[in-house]
Amino acid sequence: MDYQACPGLTAMFFDQAQALGDKPFLWFKKDGAYRPMSWAETAQRVKDLSRGLRALGLEPGERVLLVSENRPEWLIADIAIMAAGGISVPAYTTNTEDDHNHILTNSGAAGAIVSTAALAKRLLPAAIDAPDCRWAVGLDPLEVQQELPLEVHTWAEVEARGREMPDDVAELVAKAKRDDVACFIYTSGTGGAPKGVMLSHGNILCNCMGAEDLLRKIGLGDEVFLCFLPLSHSYEHTGGMFFPISIGAQIYYAESVEQLLNNLAEVRPTIMTAVPRLYESMYLRIERGLKKEKPLKQKLFGKAVELGRKRYHAPSSLGLGEKLTDKLLDRLVRDKIRQRFGGRLKAMVSGGAALNVEIGTYFTALGLPVLQGYGQTEASPVISANPPGKVKMETVGPPLKGVTVKIADDGEILVSGELVMKGYWQAEEATAETVRDGWLHTGDIGEIDQDGYIKITDRKKDLIVLSGGDNISPARVESFITLEPEVAQVMVYGDKRPHLVALVVPDEAFVTAWAKEAGKNGGLAELAEDADLRDALSKVLDRVNQRLSNLEKVRRFKVLAEPFSVDNEMLTPTLKIRRHKIRATYGEALEGLYGKK
């Protein structure tokens, strides 16, 4: 399609729906089996809901909060809000009442759409307190026990009201401009209170154009996406929803992260997007399973990884015998691994955080090509990605089509192009600080190699500056530590201190196996303070420290009894650690590692 001529996201959707008609579009699990919703049915439901929202009083430019699990109704609601002239404000299902209150109040949302009664328990109290919120719509009945100071409607009721109104949605969509704000995507709050990033239709269309240009090399056709990252995150909102729409792809909704491997086998996607933490989890799961296999199978698997890595790093270095062995292992080993992922993946795109190079080359060596990309919400969100067939795993690839990148004098990565946000909602000072003279100041430090590939060296604000003035990348050190099978999570600390210390969450399976061998009872919660467990983990840290420079070595650490999680607010919904939250919770323990309280 001609992305540059397209007037907006809603126009793009309705054009695709008209062209594809009764072909399957959205797939959802019902009674244990995936069932389709056609493009035509989806478009009709978008129209009905859009008119129904206007019947509730939604005016052009007003904001609507959207809280739902990934499901067809998420897409329908998002596009319906935009088609009514409104601005969609996606919110995480993991948000607390306070989180909802902040977003509702900050955005001035006129209403809210929520999927379930369980999610409404945290949303409705916040909606009642929000000064501008007039109504709420529940996909499921919201079980309101008392009269509330805002209107509460069911989705079916709003759709029914929409069907009674004249069908003028096409006229409204035709009036929309490419530069109009489509949505507010709130940042995940890794460094403080979330800010509302205003993204226009053109911002997201620019990203879709770049994604198609990138993936055209693998041969785009009847593509199948498995949607499982939160749609409230800009990565999935663009890459898992609007990009598939732009190429006429089918979208399947995963049941849960826990069911992901089963859903992969059922859906057999052709393109997969995920965050590094998921790849790390799959790597550990494969490695644990391998230890239970017979020695011959382990040997074949190890050889497949060895030759695959060698082929990735230096294809011409494979001798004739190695080439023949590699081809045989493709059938004996790699085909079986590919089948676990559905058997027809053309690309696995990693984004949202830095991917450990060893993990990326591991999957590539097993015949699952990983394309590491880079971006942020303020860039709609993808800035660059490794192109198929020309992957440099230690980089995040060259800029996408329509994107210009340069490195500032202090090493910061600057980005320009239509993908750059319109600004932060009601935060002119923060906007002026972030976007200067049309250049997005990413806050990331990096360099560009001779082939135009971007290499991220650190996060400007996350740099640890030791008391001696040396700069340390915490993400780099953490990536080495979490690659060890005994460690599930870690955060290093040391700003203005003489050396690094760390908070370590051991891997649960490791703790269970260690306790059994050591003749001890209990799990992580009971054994976190155990001196013997600490000694076992100390050996792991010693092993890692051998691969780090003197400045990067972790000198002392504390074992935590509770993992970082979304529920305790120490992880974002896309599984990045919230350093400020962790420091606030464990500040005394961290200082104690330096002999201070």
XYZ file of C-alpha atoms in Angstrom:
597
model
C 0.000 0.000 0.000
C 1.009 3.650 -0.398
C 1.702 4.571 3.229
C 2.684 8.139 2.459
C -0.609 8.849 0.691
C -2.769 7.167 3.354
C -4.772 9.797 5.316
C -4.967 7.848 8.572
C -5.128 4.571 10.476
C -8.920 4.326 10.368
C -8.989 4.902 6.612
C -6.328 2.212 6.198
C -8.373 -0.261 8.244
C -11.645 0.328 6.366
C -9.878 0.134 2.978
C -8.394 -3.254 3.935
C -11.745 -4.480 5.279
C -13.487 -3.560 2.038
C -10.810 -5.297 -0.026
C -10.634 -8.475 2.086
C -14.319 -8.785 3.010
C -15.201 -12.253 4.326
C -11.613 -13.449 4.665
C -10.627 -14.365 8.262
C -8.957 -11.588 10.220
C -9.100 -11.930 14.023
C -8.840 -15.337 15.709
C -9.792 -15.954 19.321
C -10.008 -19.029 21.529
C -13.517 -20.253 22.332
C -14.448 -23.670 23.749
C -10.868 -24.838 23.327
C -10.523 -23.953 19.637
C -9.564 -20.864 17.646
C -12.483 -19.239 15.821
C -12.276 -16.458 13.231
C -13.889 -13.055 12.840
C -13.847 -11.777 9.257
C -12.651 -8.381 8.098
C -16.226 -7.443 7.138
C -17.663 -8.413 10.534
C -14.879 -6.563 12.349
C -15.488 -3.419 10.284
C -19.223 -3.531 10.994
C -18.632 -3.874 14.734
C -16.170 -0.961 14.630
C -18.827 1.183 12.931
C -21.541 0.188 15.408
C -19.387 0.860 18.459
C -18.051 4.100 17.003
C -21.542 5.488 16.466
C -22.585 4.187 19.892
C -19.731 6.090 21.575
C -20.883 9.269 19.878
C -24.383 8.547 21.198
C -22.843 8.588 24.696
C -21.624 12.104 23.961
C -18.052 11.470 22.806
C -16.827 14.617 21.050
C -13.952 14.942 18.557
C -10.615 15.153 20.342
C -11.905 13.683 23.621
C -9.954 10.836 25.191
C -11.214 7.349 26.059
C -9.332 4.956 28.347
C -9.146 1.354 27.111
C -8.430 -1.461 29.593
C -8.631 -5.012 28.275
C -6.735 -8.223 27.727
C -5.617 -8.862 24.158
C -8.745 -9.930 22.285
C -10.689 -8.912 19.157
C -12.665 -6.326 21.121
C -9.430 -4.502 21.983
C -8.793 -3.764 18.310
C -12.458 -2.978 17.672
C -12.588 -0.484 20.555
C -9.289 1.182 19.666
C -10.265 1.818 16.056
C -13.875 2.711 16.974
C -12.640 5.468 19.312
C -10.474 6.897 16.539
C -13.267 6.538 13.953
C -15.520 8.615 16.229
C -12.918 11.375 16.196
C -11.733 10.519 19.691
C -8.282 9.703 21.011
C -7.591 6.225 22.350
C -5.741 5.941 25.672
C -4.633 2.305 26.146
C -3.865 1.233 29.732
C -2.284 -1.915 31.143
C -4.529 -4.536 32.733
C -1.979 -4.702 35.556
C -2.518 -1.053 36.495
C -3.478 -0.302 40.076
C -6.330 2.004 41.024
C -3.745 4.775 41.537
C -2.257 4.117 38.079
C -5.708 4.414 36.483
C -6.441 7.546 38.470
C -3.234 9.175 37.250
C -3.921 8.370 33.588
C -7.637 9.244 33.703
C -6.957 12.542 35.441
C -3.875 13.449 33.416
C -5.489 12.640 30.068
C -8.829 14.202 30.997
C -10.561 11.091 29.650
C -14.285 11.517 28.972
C -14.944 7.798 29.364
C -13.474 4.357 29.794
C -13.937 0.967 28.149
C -13.093 -2.105 30.252
C -13.395 -5.776 29.368
C -14.164 -7.607 32.608
C -15.787 -7.060 35.992
C -12.497 -8.023 37.655
C -10.597 -5.254 35.858
C -13.453 -2.842 36.554
C -12.912 -3.238 40.298
C -9.703 -1.229 39.960
C -10.915 1.035 37.172
C -14.348 2.232 38.369
C -13.172 3.790 41.674
C -10.543 5.708 39.703
C -13.111 6.727 37.075
C -15.432 8.031 39.787
C -12.635 10.209 41.186
C -11.464 11.438 37.774
C -12.974 14.905 37.237
C -13.674 14.583 33.498
C -14.838 10.955 33.272
C -18.582 10.815 32.480
C -19.182 7.169 31.545
C -17.788 3.635 31.499
C -18.530 0.764 29.125
C -18.045 -2.885 30.096
C -17.642 -5.686 27.589
C -18.874 -7.978 30.363
C -21.572 -6.821 32.831
C -19.788 -4.748 35.472
C -21.942 -5.912 38.419
C -22.470 -2.416 39.817
C -24.177 -2.759 43.205
C -25.020 0.898 43.755
C -25.779 4.070 41.885
C -22.588 5.716 40.656
C -21.854 9.348 39.751
C -21.071 8.278 36.180
C -23.031 6.348 33.558
C -22.248 2.635 33.280
C -23.198 0.827 30.066
C -22.664 -2.594 28.524
C -20.790 -2.978 25.249
C -23.846 -4.667 23.679
C -26.026 -1.723 24.670
C -23.624 0.794 23.123
C -23.357 -1.244 19.905
C -27.171 -1.450 19.752
C -27.453 2.326 20.107
C -24.906 2.708 17.342
C -26.914 0.524 14.981
C -29.860 2.896 15.377
C -27.822 5.890 14.163
C -27.196 6.875 10.526
C -24.148 5.176 8.989
C -21.941 8.248 8.644
C -18.667 6.728 9.856
C -17.073 6.883 6.382
C -17.798 10.616 6.214
C -16.137 11.207 9.579
C -13.124 9.068 8.667
C -12.710 11.026 5.435
C -12.422 14.261 7.447
C -9.574 12.946 9.584
C -6.091 14.305 8.936
C -2.837 12.386 8.976
C -1.425 14.759 11.609
C -4.366 14.263 13.996
C -3.559 12.603 17.322
C -4.615 8.942 17.211
C -3.692 7.853 20.734
C -1.909 8.632 23.963
C 0.498 5.841 24.891
C 1.629 6.262 28.463
C 5.267 5.419 29.147
C 5.770 2.426 31.416
C 7.319 4.423 34.232
C 10.803 2.861 34.434
C 12.105 6.181 35.686
C 9.105 7.857 37.351
C 5.494 8.889 36.735
C 4.190 7.816 33.294
C 3.847 10.561 30.674
C 1.250 10.544 27.881
C 3.011 10.276 24.510
C 0.827 11.820 21.793
C 1.109 9.751 18.612
C -0.499 10.837 15.361
C -1.892 8.665 12.590
C 1.145 9.658 10.510
C 3.569 8.663 13.268
C 2.287 5.078 13.300
C 1.861 4.859 9.507
C 5.522 5.851 9.129
C 6.450 2.914 11.373
C 4.263 0.520 9.366
C 5.964 1.679 6.166
C 9.386 1.009 7.667
C 8.351 -2.432 8.931
C 7.029 -3.520 5.527
C 10.160 -2.275 3.802
C 12.287 -4.250 6.287
C 10.343 -7.512 6.067
C 9.668 -7.425 2.324
C 12.997 -9.237 1.947
C 11.540 -12.392 3.530
C 8.603 -12.386 1.116
C 5.391 -11.024 2.614
C 2.195 -12.851 1.643
C -0.571 -14.384 3.737
C 1.057 -13.574 7.063
C -0.058 -14.819 10.478
C 0.741 -12.958 13.713
C 0.375 -14.274 17.257
C -0.462 -11.342 19.514
C 0.622 -11.787 23.131
C 2.532 -8.679 24.291
C 0.183 -6.102 25.895
C -1.573 -4.091 23.198
C -1.357 -1.107 25.533
C 2.409 -1.077 24.867
C 3.474 0.912 21.798
C 5.522 -2.010 20.413
C 2.536 -4.355 20.154
C 0.084 -1.544 19.368
C 2.028 -0.786 16.184
C 3.841 -4.062 15.439
C 1.126 -6.480 16.551
C -1.963 -4.592 15.420
C -1.591 -1.750 12.904
C 1.276 -3.296 10.938
C -0.641 -6.581 10.421
C -3.649 -4.511 9.334
C -1.487 -2.628 6.837
C -0.376 -5.848 5.092
C -3.752 -7.629 5.384
C -2.462 -10.259 7.821
C -4.404 -12.499 10.204
C -4.054 -11.912 13.943
C -4.403 -14.663 16.541
C -4.683 -13.769 20.228
C -2.602 -15.872 22.612
C -4.357 -17.178 25.697
C -1.532 -16.156 28.042
C 2.253 -16.068 28.273
C 2.064 -19.402 30.127
C 0.255 -20.937 27.138
C 2.522 -19.304 24.581
C 4.426 -22.412 23.472
C 1.152 -24.325 23.059
C -0.369 -21.434 21.098
C 2.723 -21.201 18.894
C 2.255 -24.842 17.906
C -1.479 -24.291 17.251
C -1.299 -20.989 15.381
C 1.961 -21.565 13.494
C 2.726 -17.842 13.069
C 4.946 -16.553 10.292
C 6.167 -13.438 12.132
C 6.666 -13.129 15.876
C 7.429 -10.073 17.993
C 8.657 -10.408 21.560
C 10.726 -8.776 24.277
C 14.180 -10.105 25.279
C 12.938 -11.522 28.576
C 10.729 -13.966 26.671
C 13.635 -15.179 24.530
C 15.703 -15.610 27.705
C 12.913 -17.675 29.298
C 12.590 -19.878 26.211
C 16.363 -20.355 26.145
C 16.383 -21.528 29.779
C 13.403 -23.820 29.161
C 15.107 -25.451 26.174
C 18.380 -25.871 28.081
C 16.643 -27.392 31.125
C 14.737 -29.819 28.925
C 17.953 -30.793 27.156
C 19.558 -31.911 30.428
C 16.883 -34.606 30.731
C 17.656 -36.032 27.290
C 20.029 -38.888 26.454
C 23.747 -38.066 25.956
C 23.578 -38.619 22.167
C 20.727 -36.140 21.775
C 22.572 -33.611 23.927
C 25.679 -34.043 21.794
C 23.778 -33.554 18.524
C 22.044 -30.485 19.912
C 25.340 -28.984 21.108
C 26.913 -29.603 17.716
C 23.975 -27.935 15.960
C 24.427 -24.835 18.121
C 28.218 -24.864 17.641
C 28.057 -25.117 13.838
C 25.129 -22.688 13.661
C 27.087 -20.094 15.606
C 30.137 -20.673 13.401
C 27.978 -20.259 10.276
C 26.573 -17.004 11.662
C 29.957 -15.519 12.595
C 31.989 -16.727 9.587
C 30.070 -18.741 6.953
C 33.176 -19.282 4.819
C 35.000 -20.934 7.730
C 32.889 -24.118 7.525
C 34.768 -26.946 5.872
C 33.107 -29.438 3.529
C 32.639 -31.992 6.306
C 31.156 -29.368 8.623
C 28.766 -28.198 5.908
C 27.487 -31.745 5.404
C 27.165 -32.289 9.166
C 25.398 -28.940 9.507
C 22.892 -29.891 6.808
C 22.213 -33.228 8.521
C 21.721 -31.506 11.898
C 19.240 -29.162 10.241
C 16.945 -32.170 9.751
C 17.769 -33.990 12.992
C 17.779 -31.049 15.402
C 16.732 -27.684 13.979
C 13.573 -28.921 12.260
C 12.300 -30.230 15.609
C 13.034 -26.888 17.316
C 11.307 -24.989 14.506
C 8.253 -27.221 14.878
C 7.977 -26.244 18.551
C 7.565 -22.667 17.310
C 4.981 -23.637 14.698
C 7.270 -24.605 11.855
C 6.879 -21.604 9.558
C 8.450 -18.615 11.336
C 10.133 -16.282 8.864
C 11.412 -13.897 11.514
C 11.456 -13.405 15.278
C 11.680 -9.687 15.994
C 13.060 -8.642 19.368
C 12.398 -5.197 20.805
C 11.497 -3.307 23.956
C 14.929 -3.740 25.582
C 18.457 -4.878 24.747
C 18.768 -8.523 23.667
C 21.742 -10.472 24.953
C 23.942 -11.252 21.939
C 24.490 -14.844 23.117
C 20.737 -15.455 23.274
C 20.209 -13.989 19.809
C 22.931 -16.081 18.196
C 21.706 -19.176 20.069
C 18.271 -19.033 18.408
C 19.773 -18.081 15.054
C 22.101 -21.098 15.313
C 19.003 -23.256 15.858
C 17.387 -22.019 12.660
C 15.147 -19.375 14.238
C 16.319 -16.055 12.773
C 16.193 -13.249 15.363
C 16.058 -9.637 14.173
C 16.963 -7.296 16.995
C 15.362 -3.871 16.733
C 15.387 -0.648 18.710
C 12.895 2.024 19.539
C 10.897 3.852 22.151
C 7.334 5.003 22.598
C 8.256 8.536 21.518
C 9.230 7.103 18.099
C 5.951 5.222 17.508
C 7.998 3.044 18.497
C 10.526 1.397 16.106
C 13.611 3.344 15.054
C 15.790 0.612 13.565
C 16.039 -3.145 13.086
C 18.388 -5.743 11.660
C 17.318 -6.663 8.118
C 16.818 -10.341 7.235
C 19.951 -11.889 5.787
C 22.221 -9.081 7.023
C 22.057 -9.467 10.786
C 24.648 -8.032 13.154
C 23.433 -9.322 16.498
C 25.570 -6.898 18.511
C 23.708 -4.002 16.849
C 20.081 -2.920 16.468
C 20.398 -2.571 12.711
C 20.114 0.466 10.432
C 17.287 3.036 10.662
C 13.970 2.066 9.093
C 12.816 3.667 5.868
C 11.797 7.271 6.527
C 14.000 7.563 9.640
C 17.188 9.604 10.065
C 19.597 8.941 12.932
C 22.696 10.833 14.062
C 24.962 10.753 17.103
C 25.284 13.911 19.221
C 28.620 15.166 20.519
C 27.989 13.474 23.884
C 27.154 10.156 22.205
C 23.369 10.422 22.497
C 21.290 8.914 19.677
C 19.106 11.526 17.948
C 16.203 10.608 15.650
C 14.137 12.554 13.115
C 11.333 11.690 10.717
C 7.554 11.441 10.689
C 7.736 8.768 13.396
C 8.695 11.348 16.081
C 5.827 11.985 18.525
C 3.814 15.174 18.602
C 4.860 15.611 22.236
C 3.948 14.724 25.804
C 0.393 15.581 26.815
C 0.276 18.681 29.025
C 4.051 18.594 29.547
C 5.507 21.341 27.372
C 8.780 21.535 29.287
C 9.417 17.791 29.026
C 8.493 17.889 25.326
C 10.880 20.774 24.643
C 13.648 18.909 26.446
C 13.043 15.685 24.492
C 12.352 17.021 20.974
C 14.651 19.847 19.894
C 14.680 21.283 16.373
C 12.791 18.213 15.141
C 15.282 15.749 16.666
C 14.135 13.238 19.261
C 16.734 12.984 22.025
C 16.418 9.307 22.912
C 18.471 9.292 26.113
C 20.392 6.314 24.722
C 24.134 6.349 24.079
C 25.382 4.689 20.918
C 27.434 4.692 17.759
C 26.918 4.013 14.050
C 29.249 1.597 12.270
C 30.579 1.738 8.716
C 27.483 -0.092 7.398
C 25.055 2.338 9.047
C 24.080 -0.096 11.814
C 23.352 1.403 15.245
C 25.000 -0.004 18.349
C 23.514 0.920 21.721
C 26.196 1.212 24.364
C 24.044 2.431 27.244
C 21.103 4.365 28.555
C 22.179 7.939 29.281
C 20.173 8.201 32.485
C 20.988 4.654 33.646
C 24.757 5.015 33.513
C 26.377 4.217 36.843
C 29.164 6.649 37.632
C 31.477 5.151 40.238
C 33.089 7.382 42.849
C 36.303 7.280 40.815
C 34.488 8.851 37.848
C 34.283 5.693 35.740
C 31.077 5.046 33.759
C 29.534 1.571 33.992
C 26.659 0.108 31.966
C 24.352 -1.700 34.416
C 22.448 -3.370 31.564
C 25.662 -4.929 30.228
C 26.682 -6.357 33.606
C 23.136 -7.618 34.285
C 22.998 -9.351 30.903
C 26.119 -11.385 31.770
C 24.696 -12.414 35.145
C 21.197 -13.383 33.962
C 22.708 -15.580 31.266
C 23.708 -17.954 34.076
C 21.049 -20.669 34.601
C 21.159 -20.224 38.392
C 20.012 -16.580 38.188
C 16.521 -15.415 37.245
C 16.807 -11.660 37.839
C 19.392 -9.144 38.960
C 19.873 -5.415 39.465
C 23.317 -3.903 39.929
C 23.910 -0.712 41.882
C 26.845 1.585 42.560
C 26.302 5.210 41.531
C 28.848 7.413 43.400
C 30.150 4.259 45.130
C 33.611 2.664 44.832
C 32.354 -0.563 43.228
C 29.245 -2.466 42.114
C 26.915 -4.502 44.309
C 23.803 -6.426 43.261
C 20.378 -7.712 44.233
C 20.024 -11.282 42.991
C 16.864 -13.369 42.520
C 17.886 -17.030 42.042
C 16.189 -19.227 39.485
C 13.363 -21.168 41.147
C 14.274 -24.494 39.528
C 17.883 -24.068 40.638
C 16.824 -23.365 44.241
C 14.578 -26.450 44.278
C 17.319 -28.728 42.909
C 19.959 -27.227 45.210
C 17.758 -27.618 48.303
C 17.067 -31.266 47.490
C 20.758 -32.013 47.065
C 21.683 -30.066 50.202
C 18.972 -31.785 52.251
C 17.182 -28.529 53.035
C 13.479 -27.775 53.125
C 11.630 -24.865 51.603
C 11.773 -22.667 48.552
C 13.268 -19.282 47.808
C 11.186 -17.466 50.433
C 12.518 -19.730 53.178
C 16.102 -20.116 51.935
C 16.995 -16.598 50.782
C 19.034 -15.967 53.926
C 20.676 -19.410 53.901
C 24.480 -19.049 54.017
C 25.041 -22.196 51.949
C 22.747 -20.978 49.162
C 24.566 -17.677 49.210
C 27.886 -19.515 48.861
C 26.547 -21.440 45.858
C 25.461 -18.188 44.199
C 28.753 -16.549 45.116
C 30.496 -19.126 42.927
C 28.172 -18.156 40.073
C 29.104 -14.478 40.525
C 32.797 -15.413 40.642
C 32.327 -17.211 37.329
C 30.717 -14.149 35.776
C 33.285 -11.739 37.224
C 36.029 -13.570 35.339
C 34.450 -12.309 32.104
C 34.069 -8.717 33.301
C 36.547 -5.886 33.662
C 37.727 -4.934 37.162
C 35.374 -1.952 37.221
C 32.388 -4.117 36.213
C 32.923 -6.864 38.769
C 30.169 -7.283 41.375
C 31.869 -7.293 44.764
C 28.944 -8.086 47.076
C 25.323 -9.117 46.637
C 22.097 -9.828 48.478
C 19.758 -12.739 47.717
C 16.132 -11.620 47.490
C 13.262 -13.771 48.756
C 10.760 -12.335 46.269
C 11.186 -11.958 42.491
C 10.727 -8.627 40.730
C 7.223 -8.713 39.237
C 4.543 -6.563 37.670
C 2.385 -7.094 40.771
C 4.981 -5.646 43.142
C 5.611 -2.849 40.611
C 9.295 -3.707 40.178
C 8.771 -4.808 36.559
C 6.990 -2.942 33.801
C 4.289 -4.913 31.935
C 6.920 -5.592 29.263
C 9.201 -7.089 31.939
C 11.817 -4.341 32.203
C 13.077 -3.651 35.717
C 11.929 -0.418 37.368
C 15.201 0.690 38.915
C 13.723 3.562 40.891
C 11.107 1.274 42.473
C 13.688 -1.375 43.351
C 16.022 1.213 44.823
C 13.172 2.664 46.888
C 12.249 -0.779 48.262
C 15.742 -2.157 48.854
C 17.684 1.063 49.465
C 18.676 0.093 53.000
C 19.778 -3.373 51.906
C 21.866 -1.892 49.080
C 23.568 0.558 51.408
C 24.117 -2.318 53.833
C 26.250 -4.023 51.196
C 28.642 -1.070 51.523
C 28.580 -1.370 55.317
C 26.106 1.524 55.622
C 22.494 1.781 56.806
